[in-house]
PDB file of N, CA and C in Angstrom:
ATOM      1  N   MET A 278      21.190 -45.098 -35.091  1.00 72.00           N
ATOM      2  CA  MET A 278      20.715 -43.773 -35.444  1.00 72.00           C
ATOM      3  C   MET A 278      19.435 -43.414 -34.673  1.00 72.00           C
ATOM      4  N   GLY A 279      18.625 -44.423 -34.368  1.00 84.00           N
ATOM      5  CA  GLY A 279      17.375 -44.171 -33.661  1.00 84.00           C
ATOM      6  C   GLY A 279      17.606 -43.673 -32.249  1.00 84.00           C
ATOM      7  N   ASP A 280      18.602 -44.255 -31.558  1.00 94.00           N
ATOM      8  CA  ASP A 280      18.915 -43.810 -30.196  1.00 94.00           C
ATOM      9  C   ASP A 280      19.433 -42.383 -30.187  1.00 94.00           C
ATOM     10  N   PHE A 281      20.238 -42.051 -31.191  1.00 94.00           N
ATOM     11  CA  PHE A 281      20.787 -40.702 -31.273  1.00 94.00           C
ATOM     12  C   PHE A 281      19.670 -39.679 -31.458  1.00 94.00           C
ATOM     13  N   ALA A 282      18.736 -39.967 -32.351  1.00 94.00           N
ATOM     14  CA  ALA A 282      17.628 -39.046 -32.617  1.00 94.00           C
ATOM     15  C   ALA A 282      16.744 -38.903 -31.384  1.00 94.00           C
ATOM     16  N   LEU A 283      16.507 -40.012 -30.702  1.00 95.00           N
ATOM     17  CA  LEU A 283      15.686 -39.966 -29.490  1.00 95.00           C
ATOM     18  C   LEU A 283      16.360 -39.139 -28.404  1.00 95.00           C
ATOM     19  N   ASN A 284      17.653 -39.380 -28.179  1.00 96.00           N
ATOM     20  CA  ASN A 284      18.388 -38.607 -27.173  1.00 96.00           C
ATOM     21  C   ASN A 284      18.454 -37.130 -27.539  1.00 96.00           C
ATOM     22  N   LEU A 285      18.652 -36.847 -28.817  1.00 96.00           N
ATOM     23  CA  LEU A 285      18.705 -35.456 -29.264  1.00 96.00           C
ATOM     24  C   LEU A 285      17.363 -34.767 -29.030  1.00 96.00           C
ATOM     25  N   GLY A 286      16.281 -35.449 -29.375  1.00 96.00           N
ATOM     26  CA  GLY A 286      14.955 -34.871 -29.175  1.00 96.00           C
ATOM     27  C   GLY A 286      14.653 -34.617 -27.706  1.00 96.00           C
ATOM     28  N   LEU A 287      14.978 -35.590 -26.859  1.00 97.00           N
ATOM     29  CA  LEU A 287      14.734 -35.415 -25.421  1.00 97.00           C
ATOM     30  C   LEU A 287      15.592 -34.300 -24.835  1.00 97.00           C
ATOM     31  N   ASN A 288      16.840 -34.213 -25.273  1.00 98.00           N
ATOM     32  CA  ASN A 288      17.711 -33.148 -24.764  1.00 98.00           C
ATOM     33  C   ASN A 288      17.255 -31.776 -25.240  1.00 98.00           C
ATOM     34  N   LEU A 289      16.728 -31.686 -26.462  1.00 98.00           N
ATOM     35  CA  LEU A 289      16.197 -30.401 -26.935  1.00 98.00           C
ATOM     36  C   LEU A 289      14.968 -29.989 -26.124  1.00 98.00           C
ATOM     37  N   ILE A 290      14.107 -30.948 -25.821  1.00 98.00           N
ATOM     38  CA  ILE A 290      12.932 -30.646 -24.988  1.00 98.00           C
ATOM     39  C   ILE A 290      13.373 -30.229 -23.592  1.00 98.00           C
ATOM     40  N   ARG A 291      14.334 -30.941 -23.033  1.00 98.00           N
ATOM     41  CA  ARG A 291      14.843 -30.627 -21.696  1.00 98.00           C
ATOM     42  C   ARG A 291      15.450 -29.219 -21.662  1.00 98.00           C
ATOM     43  N   ALA A 292      16.221 -28.868 -22.699  1.00 98.00           N
ATOM     44  CA  ALA A 292      16.828 -27.537 -22.766  1.00 98.00           C
ATOM     45  C   ALA A 292      15.755 -26.463 -22.916  1.00 98.00           C
ATOM     46  N   GLY A 293      14.735 -26.743 -23.716  1.00 98.00           N
ATOM     47  CA  GLY A 293      13.653 -25.774 -23.901  1.00 98.00           C
ATOM     48  C   GLY A 293      12.893 -25.517 -22.610  1.00 98.00           C
ATOM     49  N   VAL A 294      12.623 -26.566 -21.857  1.00 98.00           N
ATOM     50  CA  VAL A 294      11.920 -26.415 -20.579  1.00 98.00           C
ATOM     51  C   VAL A 294      12.779 -25.632 -19.591  1.00 98.00           C
ATOM     52  N   CYS A 295      14.078 -25.900 -19.578  1.00 98.00           N
ATOM     53  CA  CYS A 295      14.982 -25.177 -18.674  1.00 98.00           C
ATOM     54  C   CYS A 295      15.013 -23.687 -19.012  1.00 98.00           C
ATOM     55  N   ILE A 296      15.103 -23.364 -20.294  1.00 98.00           N
ATOM     56  CA  ILE A 296      15.114 -21.956 -20.715  1.00 98.00           C
ATOM     57  C   ILE A 296      13.784 -21.289 -20.367  1.00 98.00           C
ATOM     58  N   TYR A 297      12.679 -21.996 -20.588  1.00 98.00           N
ATOM     59  CA  TYR A 297      11.358 -21.462 -20.243  1.00 98.00           C
ATOM     60  C   TYR A 297      11.275 -21.158 -18.745  1.00 98.00           C
ATOM     61  N   ASP A 298      11.780 -22.070 -17.917  1.00 96.00           N
ATOM     62  CA  ASP A 298      11.777 -21.854 -16.467  1.00 96.00           C
ATOM     63  C   ASP A 298      12.593 -20.630 -16.085  1.00 96.00           C
ATOM     64  N   LEU A 299      13.771 -20.490 -16.684  1.00 96.00           N
ATOM     65  CA  LEU A 299      14.628 -19.351 -16.354  1.00 96.00           C
ATOM     66  C   LEU A 299      14.000 -18.025 -16.768  1.00 96.00           C
ATOM     67  N   ILE A 300      13.271 -18.017 -17.867  1.00 97.00           N
ATOM     68  CA  ILE A 300      12.657 -16.773 -18.342  1.00 97.00           C
ATOM     69  C   ILE A 300      11.418 -16.421 -17.521  1.00 97.00           C
ATOM     70  N   THR A 301      10.595 -17.403 -17.191  1.00 96.00           N
ATOM     71  CA  THR A 301       9.316 -17.107 -16.535  1.00 96.00           C
ATOM     72  C   THR A 301       9.394 -17.049 -15.013  1.00 96.00           C
ATOM     73  N   TYR A 302      10.468 -17.546 -14.403  1.00 94.00           N
ATOM     74  CA  TYR A 302      10.562 -17.556 -12.938  1.00 94.00           C
ATOM     75  C   TYR A 302      10.415 -16.160 -12.321  1.00 94.00           C
ATOM     76  N   PRO A 303      11.101 -15.137 -12.831  1.00 93.00           N
ATOM     77  CA  PRO A 303      10.941 -13.808 -12.207  1.00 93.00           C
ATOM     78  C   PRO A 303       9.500 -13.291 -12.244  1.00 93.00           C
ATOM     79  N   PHE A 304       8.785 -13.566 -13.322  1.00 94.00           N
ATOM     80  CA  PHE A 304       7.400 -13.108 -13.412  1.00 94.00           C
ATOM     81  C   PHE A 304       6.516 -13.796 -12.370  1.00 94.00           C
ATOM     82  N   TYR A 305       6.677 -15.108 -12.226  1.00 91.00           N
ATOM     83  CA  TYR A 305       5.901 -15.828 -11.222  1.00 91.00           C
ATOM     84  C   TYR A 305       6.269 -15.376  -9.809  1.00 91.00           C
ATOM     85  N   ALA A 306       7.534 -15.074  -9.577  1.00 90.00           N
ATOM     86  CA  ALA A 306       7.952 -14.622  -8.249  1.00 90.00           C
ATOM     87  C   ALA A 306       7.313 -13.279  -7.908  1.00 90.00           C
ATOM     88  N   VAL A 307       7.243 -12.382  -8.881  1.00 92.00           N
ATOM     89  CA  VAL A 307       6.636 -11.071  -8.630  1.00 92.00           C
ATOM     90  C   VAL A 307       5.138 -11.213  -8.373  1.00 92.00           C
ATOM     91  N   VAL A 308       4.476 -12.079  -9.104  1.00 92.00           N
ATOM     92  CA  VAL A 308       3.033 -12.248  -8.948  1.00 92.00           C
ATOM     93  C   VAL A 308       2.698 -12.921  -7.618  1.00 92.00           C
ATOM     94  N   GLN A 309       3.439 -13.971  -7.251  1.00 88.00           N
ATOM     95  CA  GLN A 309       3.109 -14.736  -6.052  1.00 88.00           C
ATOM     96  C   GLN A 309       3.666 -14.123  -4.769  1.00 88.00           C
ATOM     97  N   GLN A 310       4.705 -13.328  -4.847  1.00 89.00           N
ATOM     98  CA  GLN A 310       5.331 -12.632  -3.721  1.00 89.00           C
ATOM     99  C   GLN A 310       5.618 -13.562  -2.537  1.00 89.00           C
ATOM    100  N   PRO A 311       6.538 -14.519  -2.710  1.00 85.00           N
ATOM    101  CA  PRO A 311       6.811 -15.489  -1.646  1.00 85.00           C
ATOM    102  C   PRO A 311       7.461 -14.874  -0.406  1.00 85.00           C
ATOM    103  N   TRP A 312       8.068 -13.700  -0.538  1.00 84.00           N
ATOM    104  CA  TRP A 312       8.699 -13.085   0.627  1.00 84.00           C
ATOM    105  C   TRP A 312       7.660 -12.680   1.667  1.00 84.00           C
ATOM    106  N   LYS A 313       6.442 -12.383   1.259  1.00 84.00           N
ATOM    107  CA  LYS A 313       5.394 -12.044   2.225  1.00 84.00           C
ATOM    108  C   LYS A 313       4.982 -13.275   3.026  1.00 84.00           C
ATOM    109  N   ASP A 314       4.886 -14.420   2.369  1.00 80.00           N
ATOM    110  CA  ASP A 314       4.551 -15.656   3.075  1.00 80.00           C
ATOM    111  C   ASP A 314       5.631 -16.012   4.083  1.00 80.00           C
ATOM    112  N   ARG A 315       6.898 -15.843   3.702  1.00 82.00           N
ATOM    113  CA  ARG A 315       7.988 -16.157   4.627  1.00 82.00           C
ATOM    114  C   ARG A 315       7.951 -15.246   5.843  1.00 82.00           C
ATOM    115  N   ARG A 316       7.642 -13.971   5.620  1.00 81.00           N
ATOM    116  CA  ARG A 316       7.573 -13.034   6.742  1.00 81.00           C
ATOM    117  C   ARG A 316       6.467 -13.447   7.710  1.00 81.00           C
ATOM    118  N   LEU A 317       5.331 -13.873   7.178  1.00 78.00           N
ATOM    119  CA  LEU A 317       4.230 -14.299   8.039  1.00 78.00           C
ATOM    120  C   LEU A 317       4.559 -15.588   8.776  1.00 78.00           C
ATOM    121  N   MET A 318       5.331 -16.480   8.145  1.00 80.00           N
ATOM    122  CA  MET A 318       5.693 -17.732   8.811  1.00 80.00           C
ATOM    123  C   MET A 318       6.693 -17.510   9.940  1.00 80.00           C
ATOM    124  N   LYS A 319       7.547 -16.506   9.807  1.00 78.00           N
ATOM    125  CA  LYS A 319       8.583 -16.270  10.811  1.00 78.00           C
ATOM    126  C   LYS A 319       8.059 -15.537  12.042  1.00 78.00           C
ATOM    127  N   ARG A 320       6.894 -14.910  11.925  1.00 74.00           N
ATOM    128  CA  ARG A 320       6.403 -14.129  13.062  1.00 74.00           C
ATOM    129  C   ARG A 320       5.969 -15.046  14.197  1.00 74.00           C
ATOM    130  N   LYS A 321       5.920 -14.475  15.372  1.00 74.00           N
ATOM    131  CA  LYS A 321       5.507 -15.219  16.557  1.00 74.00           C
ATOM    132  C   LYS A 321       3.991 -15.364  16.528  1.00 74.00           C
ATOM    133  N   ARG A 322       3.512 -16.593  16.629  1.00 70.00           N
ATOM    134  CA  ARG A 322       2.081 -16.849  16.494  1.00 70.00           C
ATOM    135  C   ARG A 322       1.372 -17.043  17.825  1.00 70.00           C
ATOM    136  N   VAL A 323       2.107 -17.329  18.874  1.00 71.00           N
ATOM    137  CA  VAL A 323       1.501 -17.608  20.172  1.00 71.00           C
ATOM    138  C   VAL A 323       1.986 -16.562  21.166  1.00 71.00           C
ATOM    139  N   ARG A 324       1.070 -16.050  21.931  1.00 71.00           N
ATOM    140  CA  ARG A 324       1.459 -15.100  22.970  1.00 71.00           C
ATOM    141  C   ARG A 324       1.848 -15.871  24.217  1.00 71.00           C
ATOM    142  N   GLU A 325       2.921 -15.437  24.829  1.00 69.00           N
ATOM    143  CA  GLU A 325       3.363 -16.087  26.062  1.00 69.00           C
ATOM    144  C   GLU A 325       2.617 -15.469  27.236  1.00 69.00           C
ATOM    145  N   LYS A 326       2.142 -16.313  28.121  1.00 69.00           N
ATOM    146  CA  LYS A 326       1.488 -15.837  29.334  1.00 69.00           C
ATOM    147  C   LYS A 326       2.246 -16.390  30.515  1.00 69.00           C
ATOM    148  N   GLU A 327       2.382 -15.544  31.485  1.00 68.00           N
ATOM    149  CA  GLU A 327       3.066 -15.975  32.699  1.00 68.00           C
ATOM    150  C   GLU A 327       2.052 -16.668  33.599  1.00 68.00           C
ATOM    151  N   ILE A 328       2.380 -17.866  33.988  1.00 68.00           N
ATOM    152  CA  ILE A 328       1.493 -18.636  34.859  1.00 68.00           C
ATOM    153  C   ILE A 328       2.089 -18.632  36.256  1.00 68.00           C
ATOM    154  N   ILE A 329       1.319 -18.107  37.184  1.00 66.00           N
ATOM    155  CA  ILE A 329       1.771 -18.060  38.571  1.00 66.00           C
ATOM    156  C   ILE A 329       0.866 -18.978  39.380  1.00 66.00           C
ATOM    157  N   LEU A 330       1.459 -19.999  39.923  1.00 63.00           N
ATOM    158  CA  LEU A 330       0.704 -20.926  40.767  1.00 63.00           C
ATOM    159  C   LEU A 330       1.057 -20.644  42.216  1.00 63.00           C
ATOM    160  N   SER A 331       0.034 -20.450  42.991  1.00 61.00           N
ATOM    161  CA  SER A 331       0.306 -20.241  44.410  1.00 61.00           C
ATOM    162  C   SER A 331       0.583 -21.587  45.061  1.00 61.00           C
ATOM    163  N   VAL A 332       1.263 -21.547  46.150  1.00 57.00           N
ATOM    164  CA  VAL A 332       1.627 -22.773  46.857  1.00 57.00           C
ATOM    165  C   VAL A 332       0.377 -23.495  47.334  1.00 57.00           C
ATOM    166  N   LEU A 333      -0.629 -22.769  47.753  1.00 55.00           N
ATOM    167  CA  LEU A 333      -1.848 -23.405  48.253  1.00 55.00           C
ATOM    168  C   LEU A 333      -2.594 -24.137  47.139  1.00 55.00           C
ATOM    169  N   ASN A 334      -2.644 -23.578  45.948  1.00 58.00           N
ATOM    170  CA  ASN A 334      -3.342 -24.227  44.839  1.00 58.00           C
ATOM    171  C   ASN A 334      -2.616 -25.480  44.371  1.00 58.00           C
ATOM    172  N   VAL A 335      -1.307 -25.494  44.447  1.00 56.00           N
ATOM    173  CA  VAL A 335      -0.547 -26.658  44.006  1.00 56.00           C
ATOM    174  C   VAL A 335      -0.706 -27.796  44.997  1.00 56.00           C
ATOM    175  N   LEU A 336      -0.756 -27.481  46.300  1.00 54.00           N
ATOM    176  CA  LEU A 336      -0.849 -28.524  47.315  1.00 54.00           C
ATOM    177  C   LEU A 336      -2.247 -29.113  47.418  1.00 54.00           C
ATOM    178  N   ASP A 337      -3.270 -28.379  47.038  1.00 52.00           N
ATOM    179  CA  ASP A 337      -4.653 -28.888  47.171  1.00 52.00           C
ATOM    180  C   ASP A 337      -5.004 -29.879  46.124  1.00 52.00           C
TER     181      ASP A 337
END
């Protein structure tokens, strides 16, 4: 009987935490706005520069 009560208690806590996560996730997503961070991560961070080496500079 002790194992049953322990498993039941742990499963009730696990279910409660899962329900809490499902209810509060949209609120945290709206507050933190992760789509803005993703947009900033996807942007190009380095500018490309064309490097032209003359033949004389390479040989010297």
